[in-house]
Coordinates of C-alpha atoms and ligand atoms in Angstrom, one line a residue:
X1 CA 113.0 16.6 178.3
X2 CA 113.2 16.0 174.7
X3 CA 114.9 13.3 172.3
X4 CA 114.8 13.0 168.4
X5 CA 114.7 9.1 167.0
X6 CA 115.2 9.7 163.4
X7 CA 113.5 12.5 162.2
X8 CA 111.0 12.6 164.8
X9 CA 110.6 14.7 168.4
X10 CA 109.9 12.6 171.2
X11 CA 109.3 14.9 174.2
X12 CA 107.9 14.4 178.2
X13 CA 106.1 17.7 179.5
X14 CA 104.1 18.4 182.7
X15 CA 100.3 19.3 182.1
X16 CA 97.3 18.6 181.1
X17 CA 96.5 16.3 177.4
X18 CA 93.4 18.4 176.9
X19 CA 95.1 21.4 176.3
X20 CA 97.0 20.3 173.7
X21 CA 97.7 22.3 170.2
X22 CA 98.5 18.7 168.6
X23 CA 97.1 16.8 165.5
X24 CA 95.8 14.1 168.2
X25 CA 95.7 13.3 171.8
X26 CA 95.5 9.6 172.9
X27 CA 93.0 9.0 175.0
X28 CA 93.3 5.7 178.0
X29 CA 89.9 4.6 177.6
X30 CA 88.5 1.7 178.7
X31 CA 86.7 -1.5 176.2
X32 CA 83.3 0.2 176.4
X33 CA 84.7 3.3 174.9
X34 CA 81.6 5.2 177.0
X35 CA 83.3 7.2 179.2
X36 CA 85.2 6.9 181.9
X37 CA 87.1 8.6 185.0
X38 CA 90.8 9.9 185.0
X39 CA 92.1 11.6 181.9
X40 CA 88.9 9.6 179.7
X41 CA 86.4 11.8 181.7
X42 CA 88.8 14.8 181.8
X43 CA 89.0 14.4 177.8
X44 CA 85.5 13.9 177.9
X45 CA 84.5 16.9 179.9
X46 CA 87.1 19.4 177.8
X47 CA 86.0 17.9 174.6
X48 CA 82.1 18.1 174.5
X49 CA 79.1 15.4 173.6
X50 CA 80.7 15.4 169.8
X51 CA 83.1 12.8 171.2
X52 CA 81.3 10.1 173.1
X53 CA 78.3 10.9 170.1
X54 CA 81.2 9.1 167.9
X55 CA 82.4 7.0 170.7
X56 CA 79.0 4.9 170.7
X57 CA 79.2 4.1 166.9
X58 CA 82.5 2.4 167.5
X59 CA 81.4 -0.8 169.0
X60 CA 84.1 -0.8 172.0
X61 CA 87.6 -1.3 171.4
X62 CA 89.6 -4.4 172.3
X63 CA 92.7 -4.0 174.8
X64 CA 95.7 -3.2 173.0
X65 CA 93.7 -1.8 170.2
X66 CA 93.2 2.0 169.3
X67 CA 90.3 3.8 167.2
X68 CA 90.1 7.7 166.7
X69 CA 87.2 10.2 166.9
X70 CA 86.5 14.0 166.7
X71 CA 88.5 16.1 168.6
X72 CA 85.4 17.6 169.6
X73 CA 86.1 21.7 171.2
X74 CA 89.8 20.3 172.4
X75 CA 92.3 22.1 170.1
X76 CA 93.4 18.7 168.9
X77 CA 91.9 17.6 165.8
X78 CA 91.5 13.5 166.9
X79 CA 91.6 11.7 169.8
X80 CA 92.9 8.6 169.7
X81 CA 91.1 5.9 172.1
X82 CA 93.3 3.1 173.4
X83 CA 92.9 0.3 175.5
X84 CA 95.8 -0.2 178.0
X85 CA 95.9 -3.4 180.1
X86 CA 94.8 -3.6 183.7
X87 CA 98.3 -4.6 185.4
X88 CA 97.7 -8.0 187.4
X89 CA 101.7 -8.8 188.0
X90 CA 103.3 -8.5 185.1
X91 CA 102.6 -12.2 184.0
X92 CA 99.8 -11.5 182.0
X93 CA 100.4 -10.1 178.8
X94 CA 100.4 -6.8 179.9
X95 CA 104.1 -5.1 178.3
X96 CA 102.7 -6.4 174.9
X97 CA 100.2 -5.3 175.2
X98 CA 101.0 -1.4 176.2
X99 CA 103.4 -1.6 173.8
X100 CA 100.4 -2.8 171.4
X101 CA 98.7 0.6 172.6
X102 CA 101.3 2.9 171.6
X103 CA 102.2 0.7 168.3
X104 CA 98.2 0.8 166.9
X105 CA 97.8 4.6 168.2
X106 CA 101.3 5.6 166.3
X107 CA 100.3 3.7 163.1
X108 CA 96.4 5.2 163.4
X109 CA 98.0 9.1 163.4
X110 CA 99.7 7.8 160.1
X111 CA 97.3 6.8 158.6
X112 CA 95.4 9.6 159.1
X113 CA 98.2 11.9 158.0
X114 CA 99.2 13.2 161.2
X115 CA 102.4 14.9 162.1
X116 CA 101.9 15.2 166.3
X117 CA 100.3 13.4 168.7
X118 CA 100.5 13.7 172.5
X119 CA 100.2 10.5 174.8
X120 CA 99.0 10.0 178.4
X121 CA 101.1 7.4 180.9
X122 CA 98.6 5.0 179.6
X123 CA 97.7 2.4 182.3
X124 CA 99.7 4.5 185.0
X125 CA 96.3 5.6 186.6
X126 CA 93.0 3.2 187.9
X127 CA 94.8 0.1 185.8
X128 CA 97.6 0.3 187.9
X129 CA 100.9 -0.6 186.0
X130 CA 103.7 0.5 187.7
X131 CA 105.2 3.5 186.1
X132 CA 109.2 2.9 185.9
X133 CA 107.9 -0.1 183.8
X134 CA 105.1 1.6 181.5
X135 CA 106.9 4.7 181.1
X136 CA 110.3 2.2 179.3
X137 CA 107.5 -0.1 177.6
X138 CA 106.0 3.3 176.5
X139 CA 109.0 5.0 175.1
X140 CA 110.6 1.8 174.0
X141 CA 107.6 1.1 171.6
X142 CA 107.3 4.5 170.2
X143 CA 111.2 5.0 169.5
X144 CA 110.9 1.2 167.6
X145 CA 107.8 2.8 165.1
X146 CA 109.7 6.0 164.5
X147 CA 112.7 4.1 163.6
X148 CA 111.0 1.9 161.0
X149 CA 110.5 5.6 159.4
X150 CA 107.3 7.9 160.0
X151 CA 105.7 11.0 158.8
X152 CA 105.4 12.0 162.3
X153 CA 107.3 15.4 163.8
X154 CA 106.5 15.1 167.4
X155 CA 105.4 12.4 169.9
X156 CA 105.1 14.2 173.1
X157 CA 103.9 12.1 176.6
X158 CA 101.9 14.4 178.5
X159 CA 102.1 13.9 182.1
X160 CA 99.9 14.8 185.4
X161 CA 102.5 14.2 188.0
X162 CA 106.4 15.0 188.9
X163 CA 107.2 11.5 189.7
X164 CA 105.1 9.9 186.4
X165 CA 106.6 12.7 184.6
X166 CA 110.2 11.7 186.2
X167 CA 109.5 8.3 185.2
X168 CA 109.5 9.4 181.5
X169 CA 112.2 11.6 181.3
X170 CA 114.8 8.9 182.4
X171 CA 113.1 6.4 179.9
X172 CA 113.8 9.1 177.6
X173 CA 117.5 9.3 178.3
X174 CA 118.1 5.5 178.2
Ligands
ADP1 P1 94.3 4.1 183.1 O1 92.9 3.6 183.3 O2 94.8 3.7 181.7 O3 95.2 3.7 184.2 P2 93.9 6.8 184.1 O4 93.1 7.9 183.4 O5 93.4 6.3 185.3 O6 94.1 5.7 183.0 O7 95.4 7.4 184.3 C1 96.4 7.5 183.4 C2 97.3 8.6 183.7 O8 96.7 9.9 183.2 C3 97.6 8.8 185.2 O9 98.9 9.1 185.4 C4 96.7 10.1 185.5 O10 97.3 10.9 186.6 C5 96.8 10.9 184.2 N1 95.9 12.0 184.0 C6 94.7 12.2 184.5 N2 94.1 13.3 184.0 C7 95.0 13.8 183.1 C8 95.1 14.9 182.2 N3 94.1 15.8 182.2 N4 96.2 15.1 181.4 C9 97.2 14.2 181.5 N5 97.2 13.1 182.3 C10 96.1 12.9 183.1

């Protein structure tokens, strides 16, 4: 499933974010930026001791905030840590700040030049945020920076599951 917002690809595939050929993957990290299970450890594991070597000069990473190290041995260049929110009901801050998460990690691959970065459902997995609403929050957030005008091609969401990936299609087509 595919859509273009300006001049700019935005795309939901099945698989796995480590195997990414992309300028950067994004990774859902947690505050301590030290590691963590779901697709952090998976990034982790794929990417070798280069990334969390870089991780620990970072000083952590607020929620809603994003910082980029090495891509390490994954065939993407960066990764791009973000902080989602842990979802409590909704009440909390949370959608600004996943949108936050997309917005900093969107303006980051700018700044660095970048012309494709791939995305996890951030939040979706451990944190808990119910994935109808991230996957709108998600999409909503990235079409709004590509249509303030980007050098990015291609903003693809990467996803683990049929239904997450389901979720993100028909986000796509709204
Ligand atoms: P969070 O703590 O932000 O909720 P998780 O890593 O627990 O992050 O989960 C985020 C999403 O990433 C979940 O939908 C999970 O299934 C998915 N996921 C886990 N491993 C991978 C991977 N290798 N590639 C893409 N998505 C993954």
């Amino acid at each position: 499933m595919w859509r273009d917002f300006g001049a700019c690809r935005a795309e939901a595939v099945l698989g796995d974010l480590t195997l990414q050929r992309v300028d950067a993957i994004v990774n859902a990290a947690n505050t301590t930026l030290l590691g963590g299970g779901g697709v952090d450890g998976a990034i982790h594991r794929a990417g070798g001791p280069a990334i969390l070597a870089a991780c620990r000069l970072l000083n952590g990473c607020e929620t809603g905030d994003a910082k980029f190290t090495t891509g390490g041995n994954l065939p993407a260049r960066y990764v791009i840590h973000t902080v989602g929110p842990i979802y409590r009901d909704g009440t909390h801050g949370e959608p600004e700040l996943l949108a936050r998460c997309h917005r900093r990690s969107l303006r980051l691959a700018q700044e660095l030049g970048l012309k494709s970065i791939a995305f996890p459902a951030i939040s979706c997995g451990v944190y808990g945020y119910p994935v109808p609403a991230a996957a709108r929050i998600a999409i909503g957030e990235v079409r709004h920076v590509l249509e303030e005008g980007s050098s990015i091609e291609i903003v693809r969401f990467v996803l683990f599951s049929q239904d997450v990936y389901d979720s993100y299609s028909r986000a796509l087509e709204e």
